[in-house]
Short mmCIF file of N, CA and C in Angstrom, two decimals:
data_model
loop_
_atom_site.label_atom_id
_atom_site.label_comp_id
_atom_site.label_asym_id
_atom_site.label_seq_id
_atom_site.Cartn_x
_atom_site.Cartn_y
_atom_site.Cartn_z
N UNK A 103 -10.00 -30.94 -6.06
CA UNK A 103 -10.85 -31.57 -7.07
C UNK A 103 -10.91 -30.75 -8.36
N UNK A 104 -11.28 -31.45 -9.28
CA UNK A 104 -12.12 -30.57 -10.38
C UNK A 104 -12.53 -29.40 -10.74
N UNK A 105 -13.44 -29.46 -9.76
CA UNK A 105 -14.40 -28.43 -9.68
C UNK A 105 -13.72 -27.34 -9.40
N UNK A 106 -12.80 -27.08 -8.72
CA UNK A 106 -12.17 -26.14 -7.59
C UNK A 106 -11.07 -25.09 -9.24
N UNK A 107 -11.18 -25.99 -10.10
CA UNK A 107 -10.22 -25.74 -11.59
C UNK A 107 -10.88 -23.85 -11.77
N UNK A 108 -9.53 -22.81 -11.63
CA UNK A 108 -9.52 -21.56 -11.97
C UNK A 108 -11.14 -21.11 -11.06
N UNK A 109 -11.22 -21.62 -9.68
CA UNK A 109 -11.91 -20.46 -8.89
C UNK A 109 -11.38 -19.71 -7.94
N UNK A 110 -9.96 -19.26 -7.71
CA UNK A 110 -9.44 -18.89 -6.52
C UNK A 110 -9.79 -17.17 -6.64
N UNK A 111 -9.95 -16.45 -7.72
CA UNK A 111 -10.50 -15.68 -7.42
C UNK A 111 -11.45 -15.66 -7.50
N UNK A 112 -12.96 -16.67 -7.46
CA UNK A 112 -13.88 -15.93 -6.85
C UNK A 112 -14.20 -16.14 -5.36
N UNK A 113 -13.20 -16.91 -4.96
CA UNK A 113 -13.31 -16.54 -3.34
C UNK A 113 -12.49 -15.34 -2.73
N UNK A 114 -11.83 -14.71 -3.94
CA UNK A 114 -11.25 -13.74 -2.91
C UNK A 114 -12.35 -12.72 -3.50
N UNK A 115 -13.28 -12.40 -4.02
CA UNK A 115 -14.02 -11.24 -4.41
C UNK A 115 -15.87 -11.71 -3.55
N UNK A 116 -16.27 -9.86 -3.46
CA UNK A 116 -17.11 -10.29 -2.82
C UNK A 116 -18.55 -10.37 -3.66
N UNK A 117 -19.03 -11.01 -2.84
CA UNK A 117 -20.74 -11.56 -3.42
C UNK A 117 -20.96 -10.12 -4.66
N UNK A 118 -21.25 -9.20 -4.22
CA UNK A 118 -21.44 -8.05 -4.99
C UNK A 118 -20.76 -7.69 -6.02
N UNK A 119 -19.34 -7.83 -6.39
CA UNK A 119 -18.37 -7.77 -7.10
C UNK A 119 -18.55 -9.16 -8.64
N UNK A 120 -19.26 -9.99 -8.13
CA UNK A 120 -18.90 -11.00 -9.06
C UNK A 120 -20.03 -10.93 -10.36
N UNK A 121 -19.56 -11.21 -11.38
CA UNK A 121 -19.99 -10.75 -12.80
C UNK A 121 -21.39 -12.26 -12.61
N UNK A 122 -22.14 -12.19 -13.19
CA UNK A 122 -23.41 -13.73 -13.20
C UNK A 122 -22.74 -14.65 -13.64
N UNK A 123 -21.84 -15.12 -14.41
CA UNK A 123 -21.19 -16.33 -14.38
C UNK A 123 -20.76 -16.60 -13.17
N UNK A 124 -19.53 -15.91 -13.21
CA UNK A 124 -18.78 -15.91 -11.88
C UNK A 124 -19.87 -16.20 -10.45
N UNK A 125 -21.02 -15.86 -10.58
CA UNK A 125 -22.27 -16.26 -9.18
C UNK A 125 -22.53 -17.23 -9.85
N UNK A 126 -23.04 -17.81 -10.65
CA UNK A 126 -23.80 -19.10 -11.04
C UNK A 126 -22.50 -20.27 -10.79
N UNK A 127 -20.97 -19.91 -11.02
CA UNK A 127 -20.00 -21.33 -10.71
C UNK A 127 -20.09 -21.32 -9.47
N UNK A 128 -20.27 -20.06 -8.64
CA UNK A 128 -19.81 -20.46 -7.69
C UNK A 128 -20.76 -20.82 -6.32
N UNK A 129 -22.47 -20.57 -6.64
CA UNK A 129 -23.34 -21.61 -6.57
C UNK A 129 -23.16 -22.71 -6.89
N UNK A 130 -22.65 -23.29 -8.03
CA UNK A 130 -22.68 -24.90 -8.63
C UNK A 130 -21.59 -25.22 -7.51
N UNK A 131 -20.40 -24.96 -6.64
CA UNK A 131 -19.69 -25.17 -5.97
C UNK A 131 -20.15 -25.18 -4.36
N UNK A 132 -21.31 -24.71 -4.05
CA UNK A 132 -21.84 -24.84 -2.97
C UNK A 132 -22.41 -26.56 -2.22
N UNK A 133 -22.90 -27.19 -3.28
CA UNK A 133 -23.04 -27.83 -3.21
C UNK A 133 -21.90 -29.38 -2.70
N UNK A 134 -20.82 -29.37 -2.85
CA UNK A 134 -19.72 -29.57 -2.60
C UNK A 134 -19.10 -29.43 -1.10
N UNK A 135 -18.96 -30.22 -0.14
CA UNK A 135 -18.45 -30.02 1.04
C UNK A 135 -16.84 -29.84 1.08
N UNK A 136 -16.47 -28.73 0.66
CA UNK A 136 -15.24 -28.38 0.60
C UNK A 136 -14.72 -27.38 1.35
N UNK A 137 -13.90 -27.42 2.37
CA UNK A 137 -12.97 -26.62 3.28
C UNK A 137 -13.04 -24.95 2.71
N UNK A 138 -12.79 -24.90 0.98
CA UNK A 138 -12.59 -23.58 0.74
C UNK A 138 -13.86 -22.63 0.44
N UNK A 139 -15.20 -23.76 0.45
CA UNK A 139 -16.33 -22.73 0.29
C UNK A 139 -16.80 -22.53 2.15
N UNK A 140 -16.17 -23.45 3.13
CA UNK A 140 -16.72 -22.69 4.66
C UNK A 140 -15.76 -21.61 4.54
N UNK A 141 -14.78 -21.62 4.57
CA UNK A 141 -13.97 -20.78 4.37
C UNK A 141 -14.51 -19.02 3.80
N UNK A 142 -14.77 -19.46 2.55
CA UNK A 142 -15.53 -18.34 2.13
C UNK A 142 -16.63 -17.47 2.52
N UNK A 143 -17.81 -18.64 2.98
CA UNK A 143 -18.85 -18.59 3.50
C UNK A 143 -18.39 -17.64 4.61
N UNK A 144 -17.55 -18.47 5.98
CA UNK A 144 -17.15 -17.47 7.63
C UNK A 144 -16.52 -16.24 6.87
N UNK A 145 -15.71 -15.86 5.86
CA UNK A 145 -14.95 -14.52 5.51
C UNK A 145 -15.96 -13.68 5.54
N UNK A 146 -17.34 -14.29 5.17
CA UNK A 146 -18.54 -13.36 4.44
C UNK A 146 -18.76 -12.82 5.49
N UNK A 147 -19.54 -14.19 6.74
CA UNK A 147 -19.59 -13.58 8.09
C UNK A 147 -19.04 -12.36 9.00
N UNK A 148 -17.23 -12.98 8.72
CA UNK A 148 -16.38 -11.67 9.92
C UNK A 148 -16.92 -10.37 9.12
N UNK A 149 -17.02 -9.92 7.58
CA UNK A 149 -17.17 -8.91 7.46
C UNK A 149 -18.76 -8.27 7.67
N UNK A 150 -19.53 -9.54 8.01
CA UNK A 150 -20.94 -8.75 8.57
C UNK A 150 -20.81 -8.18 9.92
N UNK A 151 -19.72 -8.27 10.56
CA UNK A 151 -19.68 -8.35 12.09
C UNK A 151 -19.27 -6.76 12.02
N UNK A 152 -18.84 -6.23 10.93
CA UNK A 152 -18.41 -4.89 10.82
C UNK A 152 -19.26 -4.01 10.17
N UNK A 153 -20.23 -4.30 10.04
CA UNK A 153 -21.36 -3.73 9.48
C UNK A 153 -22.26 -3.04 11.16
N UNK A 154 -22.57 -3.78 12.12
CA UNK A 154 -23.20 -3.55 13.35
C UNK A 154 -22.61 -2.44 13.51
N UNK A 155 -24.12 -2.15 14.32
CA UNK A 155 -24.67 -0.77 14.24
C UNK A 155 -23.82 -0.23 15.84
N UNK A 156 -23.49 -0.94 16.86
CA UNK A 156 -23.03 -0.90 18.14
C UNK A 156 -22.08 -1.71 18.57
N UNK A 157 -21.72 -1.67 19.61
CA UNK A 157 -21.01 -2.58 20.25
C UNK A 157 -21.57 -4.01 20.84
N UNK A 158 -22.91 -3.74 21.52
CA UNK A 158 -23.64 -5.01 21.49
C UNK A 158 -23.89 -5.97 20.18
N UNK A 159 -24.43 -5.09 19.33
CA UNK A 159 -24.65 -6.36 18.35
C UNK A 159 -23.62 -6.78 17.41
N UNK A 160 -21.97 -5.74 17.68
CA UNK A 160 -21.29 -6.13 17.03
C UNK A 160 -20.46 -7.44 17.63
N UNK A 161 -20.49 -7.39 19.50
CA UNK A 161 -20.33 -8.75 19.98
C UNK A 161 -20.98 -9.92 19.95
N UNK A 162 -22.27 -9.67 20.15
CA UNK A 162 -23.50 -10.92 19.35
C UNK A 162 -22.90 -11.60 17.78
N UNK A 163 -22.75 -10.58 17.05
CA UNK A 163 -22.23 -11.32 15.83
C UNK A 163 -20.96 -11.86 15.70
N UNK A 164 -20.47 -11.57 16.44
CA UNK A 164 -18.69 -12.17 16.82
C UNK A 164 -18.39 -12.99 17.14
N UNK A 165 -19.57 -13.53 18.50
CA UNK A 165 -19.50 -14.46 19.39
C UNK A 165 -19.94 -15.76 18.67
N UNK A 166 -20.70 -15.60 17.60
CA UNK A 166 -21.71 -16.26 16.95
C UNK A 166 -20.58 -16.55 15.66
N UNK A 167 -20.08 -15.72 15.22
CA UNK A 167 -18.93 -16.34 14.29
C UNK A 167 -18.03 -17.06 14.63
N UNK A 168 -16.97 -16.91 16.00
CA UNK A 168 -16.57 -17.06 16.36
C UNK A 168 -16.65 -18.77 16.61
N UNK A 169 -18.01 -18.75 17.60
CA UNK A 169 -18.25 -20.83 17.56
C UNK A 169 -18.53 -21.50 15.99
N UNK A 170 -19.21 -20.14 15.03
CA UNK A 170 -18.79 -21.46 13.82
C UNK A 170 -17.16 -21.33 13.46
N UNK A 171 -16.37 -20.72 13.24
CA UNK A 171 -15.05 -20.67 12.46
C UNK A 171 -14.55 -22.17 13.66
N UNK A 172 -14.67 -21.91 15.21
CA UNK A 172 -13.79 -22.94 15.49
C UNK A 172 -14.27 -24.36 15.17
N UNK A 173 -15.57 -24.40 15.11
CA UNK A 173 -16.48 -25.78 14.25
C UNK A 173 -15.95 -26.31 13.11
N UNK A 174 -15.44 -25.24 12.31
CA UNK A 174 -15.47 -25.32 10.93
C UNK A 174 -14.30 -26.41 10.49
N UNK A 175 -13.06 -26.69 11.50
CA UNK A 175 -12.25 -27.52 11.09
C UNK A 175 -11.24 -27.64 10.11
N UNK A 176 -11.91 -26.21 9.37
CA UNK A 176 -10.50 -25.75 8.33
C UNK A 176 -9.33 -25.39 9.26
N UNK A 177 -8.64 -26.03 8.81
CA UNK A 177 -7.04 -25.16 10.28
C UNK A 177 -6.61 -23.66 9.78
N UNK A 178 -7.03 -23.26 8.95
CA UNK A 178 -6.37 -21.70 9.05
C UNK A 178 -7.63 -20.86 9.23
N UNK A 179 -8.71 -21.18 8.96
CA UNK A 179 -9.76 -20.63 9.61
C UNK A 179 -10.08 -20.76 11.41
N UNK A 180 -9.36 -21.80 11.98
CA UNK A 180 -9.48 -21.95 13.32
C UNK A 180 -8.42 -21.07 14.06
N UNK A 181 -7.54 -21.35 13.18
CA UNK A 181 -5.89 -20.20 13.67
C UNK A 181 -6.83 -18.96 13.61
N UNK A 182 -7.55 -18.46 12.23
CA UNK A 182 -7.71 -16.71 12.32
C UNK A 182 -8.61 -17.13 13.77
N UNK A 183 -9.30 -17.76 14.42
CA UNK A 183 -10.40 -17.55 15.35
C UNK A 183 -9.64 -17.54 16.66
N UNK A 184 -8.36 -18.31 16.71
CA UNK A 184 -7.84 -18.13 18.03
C UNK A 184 -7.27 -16.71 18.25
N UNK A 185 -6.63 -16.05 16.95
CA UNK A 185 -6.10 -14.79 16.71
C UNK A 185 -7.40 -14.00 17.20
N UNK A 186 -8.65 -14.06 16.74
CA UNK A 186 -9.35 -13.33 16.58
C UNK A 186 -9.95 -12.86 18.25
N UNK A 187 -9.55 -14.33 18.90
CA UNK A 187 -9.83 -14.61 20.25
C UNK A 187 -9.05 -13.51 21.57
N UNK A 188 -7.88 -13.53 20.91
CA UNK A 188 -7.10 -12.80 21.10
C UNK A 188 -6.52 -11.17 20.67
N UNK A 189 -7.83 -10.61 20.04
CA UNK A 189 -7.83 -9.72 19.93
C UNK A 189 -9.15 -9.19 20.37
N UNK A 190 -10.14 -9.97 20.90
CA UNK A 190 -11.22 -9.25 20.97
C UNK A 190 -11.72 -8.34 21.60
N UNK A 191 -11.21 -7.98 22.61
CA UNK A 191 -11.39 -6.19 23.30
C UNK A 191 -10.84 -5.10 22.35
N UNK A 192 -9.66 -5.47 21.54
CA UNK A 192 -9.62 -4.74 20.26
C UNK A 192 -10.22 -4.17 18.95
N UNK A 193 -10.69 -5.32 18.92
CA UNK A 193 -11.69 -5.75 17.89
C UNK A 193 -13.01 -5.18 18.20
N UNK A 194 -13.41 -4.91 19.31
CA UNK A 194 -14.99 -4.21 20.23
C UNK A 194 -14.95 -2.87 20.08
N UNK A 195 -13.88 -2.59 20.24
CA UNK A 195 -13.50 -1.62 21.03
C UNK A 195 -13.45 -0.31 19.95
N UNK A 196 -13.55 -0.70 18.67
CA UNK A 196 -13.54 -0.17 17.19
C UNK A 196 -15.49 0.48 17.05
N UNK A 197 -15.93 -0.26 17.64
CA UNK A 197 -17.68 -0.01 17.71
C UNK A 197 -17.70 1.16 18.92
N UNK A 198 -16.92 1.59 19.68
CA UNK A 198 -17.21 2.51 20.48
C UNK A 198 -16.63 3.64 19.97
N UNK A 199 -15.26 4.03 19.54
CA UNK A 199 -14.72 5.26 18.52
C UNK A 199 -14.90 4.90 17.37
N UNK A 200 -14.96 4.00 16.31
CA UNK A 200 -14.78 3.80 15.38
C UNK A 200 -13.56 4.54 14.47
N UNK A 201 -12.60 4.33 15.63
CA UNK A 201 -11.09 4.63 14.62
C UNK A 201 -10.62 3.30 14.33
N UNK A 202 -9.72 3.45 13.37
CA UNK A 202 -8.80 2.01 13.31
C UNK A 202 -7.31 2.61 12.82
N UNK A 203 -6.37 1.66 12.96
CA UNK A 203 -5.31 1.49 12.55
C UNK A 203 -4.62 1.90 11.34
N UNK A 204 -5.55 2.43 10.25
CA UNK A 204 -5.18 1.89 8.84
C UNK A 204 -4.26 3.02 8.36
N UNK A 205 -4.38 4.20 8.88
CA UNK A 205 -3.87 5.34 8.27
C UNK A 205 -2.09 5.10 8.58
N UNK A 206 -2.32 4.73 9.77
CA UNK A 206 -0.35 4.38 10.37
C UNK A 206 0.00 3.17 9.38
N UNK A 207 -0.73 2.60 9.61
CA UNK A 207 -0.09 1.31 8.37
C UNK A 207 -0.19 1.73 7.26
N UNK A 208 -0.43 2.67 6.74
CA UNK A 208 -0.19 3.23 5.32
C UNK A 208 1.15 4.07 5.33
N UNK A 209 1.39 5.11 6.28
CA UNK A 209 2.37 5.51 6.61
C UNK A 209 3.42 4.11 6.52
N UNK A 210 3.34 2.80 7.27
CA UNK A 210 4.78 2.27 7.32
C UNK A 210 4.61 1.94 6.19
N UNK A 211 4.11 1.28 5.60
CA UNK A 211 3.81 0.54 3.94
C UNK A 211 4.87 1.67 2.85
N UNK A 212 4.27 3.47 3.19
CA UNK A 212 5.35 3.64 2.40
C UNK A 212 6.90 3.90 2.97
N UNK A 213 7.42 4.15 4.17
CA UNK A 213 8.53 4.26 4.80
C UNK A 213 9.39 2.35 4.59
N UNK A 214 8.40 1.86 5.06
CA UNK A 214 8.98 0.57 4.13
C UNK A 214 9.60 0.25 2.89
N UNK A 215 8.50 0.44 1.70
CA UNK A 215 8.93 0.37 0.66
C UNK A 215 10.28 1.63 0.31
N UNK A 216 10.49 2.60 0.93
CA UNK A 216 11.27 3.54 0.74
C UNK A 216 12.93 2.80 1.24
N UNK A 217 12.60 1.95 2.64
CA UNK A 217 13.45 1.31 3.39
C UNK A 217 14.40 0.20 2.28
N UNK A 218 13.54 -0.25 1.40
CA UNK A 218 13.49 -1.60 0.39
C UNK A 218 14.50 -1.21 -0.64
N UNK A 219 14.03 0.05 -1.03
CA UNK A 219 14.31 0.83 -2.50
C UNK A 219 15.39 1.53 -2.53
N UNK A 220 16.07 1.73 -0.93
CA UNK A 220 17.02 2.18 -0.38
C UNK A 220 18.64 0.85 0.06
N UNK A 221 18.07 0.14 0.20
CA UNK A 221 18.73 -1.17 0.42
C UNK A 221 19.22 -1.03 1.28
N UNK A 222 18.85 -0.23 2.72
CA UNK A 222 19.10 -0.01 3.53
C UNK A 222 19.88 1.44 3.91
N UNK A 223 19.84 1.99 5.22
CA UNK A 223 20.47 3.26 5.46
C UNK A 223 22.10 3.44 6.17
N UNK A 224 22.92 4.43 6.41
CA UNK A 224 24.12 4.01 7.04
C UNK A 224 23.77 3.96 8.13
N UNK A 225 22.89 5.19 8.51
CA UNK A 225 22.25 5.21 9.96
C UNK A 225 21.02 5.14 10.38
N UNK A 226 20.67 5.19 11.57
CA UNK A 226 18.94 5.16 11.96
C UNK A 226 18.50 6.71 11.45
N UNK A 227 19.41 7.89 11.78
CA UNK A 227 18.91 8.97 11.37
C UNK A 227 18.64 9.46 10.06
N UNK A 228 19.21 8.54 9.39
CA UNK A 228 18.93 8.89 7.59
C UNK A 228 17.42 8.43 7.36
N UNK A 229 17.48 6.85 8.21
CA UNK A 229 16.01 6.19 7.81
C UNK A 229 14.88 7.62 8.12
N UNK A 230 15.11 7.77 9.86
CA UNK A 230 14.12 8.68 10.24
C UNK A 230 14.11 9.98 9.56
N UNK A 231 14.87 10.88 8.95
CA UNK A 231 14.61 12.08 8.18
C UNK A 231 14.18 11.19 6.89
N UNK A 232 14.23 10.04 6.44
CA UNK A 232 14.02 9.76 4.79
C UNK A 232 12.45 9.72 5.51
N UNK A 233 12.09 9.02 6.67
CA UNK A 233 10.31 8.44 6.77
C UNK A 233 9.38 10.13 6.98
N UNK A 234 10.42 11.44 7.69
CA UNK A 234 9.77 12.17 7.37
C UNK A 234 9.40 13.16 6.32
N UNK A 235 10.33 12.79 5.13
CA UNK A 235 10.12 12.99 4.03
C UNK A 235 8.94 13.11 3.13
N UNK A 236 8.68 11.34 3.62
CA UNK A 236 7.92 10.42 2.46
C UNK A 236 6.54 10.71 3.31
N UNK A 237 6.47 10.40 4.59
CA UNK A 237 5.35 10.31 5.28
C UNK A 237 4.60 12.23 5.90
N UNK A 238 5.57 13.20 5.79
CA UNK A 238 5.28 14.21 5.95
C UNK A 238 4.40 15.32 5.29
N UNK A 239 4.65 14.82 4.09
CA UNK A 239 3.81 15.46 3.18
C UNK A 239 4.15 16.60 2.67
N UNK A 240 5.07 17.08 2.80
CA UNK A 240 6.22 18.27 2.73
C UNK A 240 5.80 19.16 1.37
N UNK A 241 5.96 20.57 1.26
CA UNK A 241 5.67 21.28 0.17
C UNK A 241 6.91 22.03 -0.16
N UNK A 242 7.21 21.65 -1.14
CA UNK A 242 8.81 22.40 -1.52
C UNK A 242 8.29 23.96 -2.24
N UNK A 243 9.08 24.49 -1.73
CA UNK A 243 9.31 26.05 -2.46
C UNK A 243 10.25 26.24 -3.79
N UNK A 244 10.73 25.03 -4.17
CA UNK A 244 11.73 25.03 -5.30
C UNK A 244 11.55 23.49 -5.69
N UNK A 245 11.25 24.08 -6.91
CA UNK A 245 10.82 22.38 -7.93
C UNK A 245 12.13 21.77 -8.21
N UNK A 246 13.28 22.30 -8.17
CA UNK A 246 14.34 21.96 -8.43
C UNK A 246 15.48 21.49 -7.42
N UNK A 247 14.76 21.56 -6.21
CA UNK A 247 14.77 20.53 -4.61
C UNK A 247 15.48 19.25 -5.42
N UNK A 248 14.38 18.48 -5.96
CA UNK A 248 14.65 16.82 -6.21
C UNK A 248 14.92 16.73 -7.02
N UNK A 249 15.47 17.65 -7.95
CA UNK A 249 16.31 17.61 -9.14
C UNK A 249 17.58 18.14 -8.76
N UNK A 250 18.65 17.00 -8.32
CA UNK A 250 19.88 18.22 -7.62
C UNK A 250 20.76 18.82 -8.90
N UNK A 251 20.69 17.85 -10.14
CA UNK A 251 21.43 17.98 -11.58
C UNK A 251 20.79 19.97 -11.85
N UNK A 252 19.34 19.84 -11.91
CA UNK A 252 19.22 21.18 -12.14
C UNK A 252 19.47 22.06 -11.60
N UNK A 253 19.53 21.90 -10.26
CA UNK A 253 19.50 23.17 -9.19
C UNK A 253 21.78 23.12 -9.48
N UNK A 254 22.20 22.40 -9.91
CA UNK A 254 23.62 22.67 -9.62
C UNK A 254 24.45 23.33 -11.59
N UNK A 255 23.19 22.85 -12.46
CA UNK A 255 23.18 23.66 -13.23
C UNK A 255 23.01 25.04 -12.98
N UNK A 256 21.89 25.60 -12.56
CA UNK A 256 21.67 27.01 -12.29
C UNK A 256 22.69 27.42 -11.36
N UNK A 257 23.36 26.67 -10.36
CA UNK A 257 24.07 27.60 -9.70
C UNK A 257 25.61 27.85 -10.70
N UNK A 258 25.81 26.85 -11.30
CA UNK A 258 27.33 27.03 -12.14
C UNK A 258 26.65 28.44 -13.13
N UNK A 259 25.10 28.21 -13.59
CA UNK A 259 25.23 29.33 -14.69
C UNK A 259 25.48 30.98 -13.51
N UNK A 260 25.10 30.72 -12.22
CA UNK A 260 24.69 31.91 -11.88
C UNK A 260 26.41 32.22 -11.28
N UNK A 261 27.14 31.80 -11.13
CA UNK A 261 28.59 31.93 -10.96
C UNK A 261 29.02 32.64 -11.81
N UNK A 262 28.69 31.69 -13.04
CA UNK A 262 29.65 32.22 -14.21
C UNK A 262 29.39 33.49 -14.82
N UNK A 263 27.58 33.63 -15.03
CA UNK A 263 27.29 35.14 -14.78
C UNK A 263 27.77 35.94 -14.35
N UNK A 264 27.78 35.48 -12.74
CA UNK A 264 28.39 36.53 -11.93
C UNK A 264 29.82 37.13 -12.00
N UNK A 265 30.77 36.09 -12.78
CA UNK A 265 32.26 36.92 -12.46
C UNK A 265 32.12 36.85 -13.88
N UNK A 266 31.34 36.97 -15.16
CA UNK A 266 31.75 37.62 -15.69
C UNK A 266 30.87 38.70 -16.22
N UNK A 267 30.12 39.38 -15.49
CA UNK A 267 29.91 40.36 -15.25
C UNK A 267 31.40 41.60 -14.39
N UNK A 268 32.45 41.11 -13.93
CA UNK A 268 33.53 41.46 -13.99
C UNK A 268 34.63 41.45 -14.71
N UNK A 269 34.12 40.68 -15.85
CA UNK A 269 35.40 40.95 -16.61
C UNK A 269 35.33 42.35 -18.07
N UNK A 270 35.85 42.51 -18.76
CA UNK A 270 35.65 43.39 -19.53
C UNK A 270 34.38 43.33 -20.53
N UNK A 271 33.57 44.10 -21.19
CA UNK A 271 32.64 43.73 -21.98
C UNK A 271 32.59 42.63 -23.35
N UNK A 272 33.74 42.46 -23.58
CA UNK A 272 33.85 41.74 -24.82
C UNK A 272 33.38 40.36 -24.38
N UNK A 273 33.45 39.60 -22.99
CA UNK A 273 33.03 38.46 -22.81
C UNK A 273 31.35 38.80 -22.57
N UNK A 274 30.86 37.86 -23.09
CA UNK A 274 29.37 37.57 -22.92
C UNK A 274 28.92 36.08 -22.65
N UNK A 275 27.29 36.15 -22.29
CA UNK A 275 26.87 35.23 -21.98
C UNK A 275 26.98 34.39 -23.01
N UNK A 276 26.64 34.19 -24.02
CA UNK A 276 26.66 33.47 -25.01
C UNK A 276 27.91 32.49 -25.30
N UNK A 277 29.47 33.25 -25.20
CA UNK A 277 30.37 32.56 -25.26
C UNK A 277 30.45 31.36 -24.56
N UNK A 278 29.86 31.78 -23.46
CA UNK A 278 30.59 31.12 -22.41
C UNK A 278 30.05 29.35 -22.29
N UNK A 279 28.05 29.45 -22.89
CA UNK A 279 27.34 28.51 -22.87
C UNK A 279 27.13 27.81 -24.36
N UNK A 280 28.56 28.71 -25.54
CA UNK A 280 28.31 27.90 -26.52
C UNK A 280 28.35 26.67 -26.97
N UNK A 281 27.93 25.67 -28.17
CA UNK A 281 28.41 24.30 -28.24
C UNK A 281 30.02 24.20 -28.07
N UNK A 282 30.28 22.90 -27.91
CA UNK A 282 31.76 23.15 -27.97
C UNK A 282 31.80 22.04 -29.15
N UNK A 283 32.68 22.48 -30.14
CA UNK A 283 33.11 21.47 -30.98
C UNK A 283 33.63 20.49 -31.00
N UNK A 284 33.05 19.59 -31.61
CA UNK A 284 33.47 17.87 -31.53
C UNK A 284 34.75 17.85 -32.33
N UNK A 285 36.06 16.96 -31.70
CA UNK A 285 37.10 16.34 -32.63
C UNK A 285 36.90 16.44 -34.26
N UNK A 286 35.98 15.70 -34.19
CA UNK A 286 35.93 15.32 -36.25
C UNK A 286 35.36 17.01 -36.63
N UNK A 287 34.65 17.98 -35.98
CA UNK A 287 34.32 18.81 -36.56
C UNK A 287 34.91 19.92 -36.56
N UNK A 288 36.13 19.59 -36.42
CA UNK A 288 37.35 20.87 -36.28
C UNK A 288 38.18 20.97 -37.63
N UNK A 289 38.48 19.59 -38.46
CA UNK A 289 38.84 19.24 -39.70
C UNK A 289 38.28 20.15 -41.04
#
């Protein structure tokens, strides 16, 4: 409809986030029996369910979301509830350690994008030394590691140093790293 004209982000932002316009349209849209404000409305819900203080009341609020999302009749809100159905000893089970997942999925997110940017590896062992690279956190002792252009500069200068420090005194450093003259400037 109409109404629905340039609101898709304020359903993806939350109640707290939204500037007073942005709350006053999207009150005037409440009113409206539309799929994308239950929608909004149950999103609000699952994230109260993560607010509980325990495991009991974080299943009370679950269970209770849970029969509205499958009510709700939006089909991708009923899909997240069968998913959700299917995760729920998982999903509980976060109120008793309160660890989650997120830190490893940050890890693949960047071994991924590294995977992407790479356009692929010859072997599995390149991937796995490139993921412990990126994901290791590694502290180089030489800034000139990931610069291989510099580090192969310094070694040609430290060569050339070196043997000619064997040759007679008349050669010096200077010669050796002077400009070299261009064609037209030999005329």
């Amino acid at each position: 409809p109409e109404e629905l004209r340039k609101t898709r982000y304020l359903f993806l932002k939350n109640p707290d986030r939204l500037t007073e316009e942005q709350e006053q349209r999207l009150r005037s849209l409440t009113r409206f029996d539309l799929g994308s404000i239950k929608a909004y409305i149950l999103k609000l819900g699952l994230q109260i369910v993560y607010c509980a203080e325990n495991r009991q009341e974080a299943e009370i609020l679950l269970k209770s979301w849970y029969r509205r999302a499958v009510r709700s009749k939006v089909e991708r809100i009923v899909k997240l509830a069968k998913t959700v159905k299917e995760h729920w000893q998982g999903i509980l089970s976060y109120f008793d350690s309160r660890l989650t997942n997120g830190f490893l999925e940050g890890i693949n997110s960047l071994v991924q994008a590294a995977k992407a940017k790479a356009r692929g590896y010859r072997n599995p062992d390149n991937l796995i030394a490139m993921a412990y690279l990126i994901a290791g956190k590694l502290e180089w002792a030489s800034s000139n590691f990931l610069n291989p252009l510099e580090t192969a500069k310094s070694r040609r200068k430290s060569r050339i140093l070196k043997n000619s420090s064997k040759l007679t005194g008349t050669f010096k450093y200077s010669t050796v790293f002077r400009r070299r003259k261009q064609p037209s400037e030999s005329l």
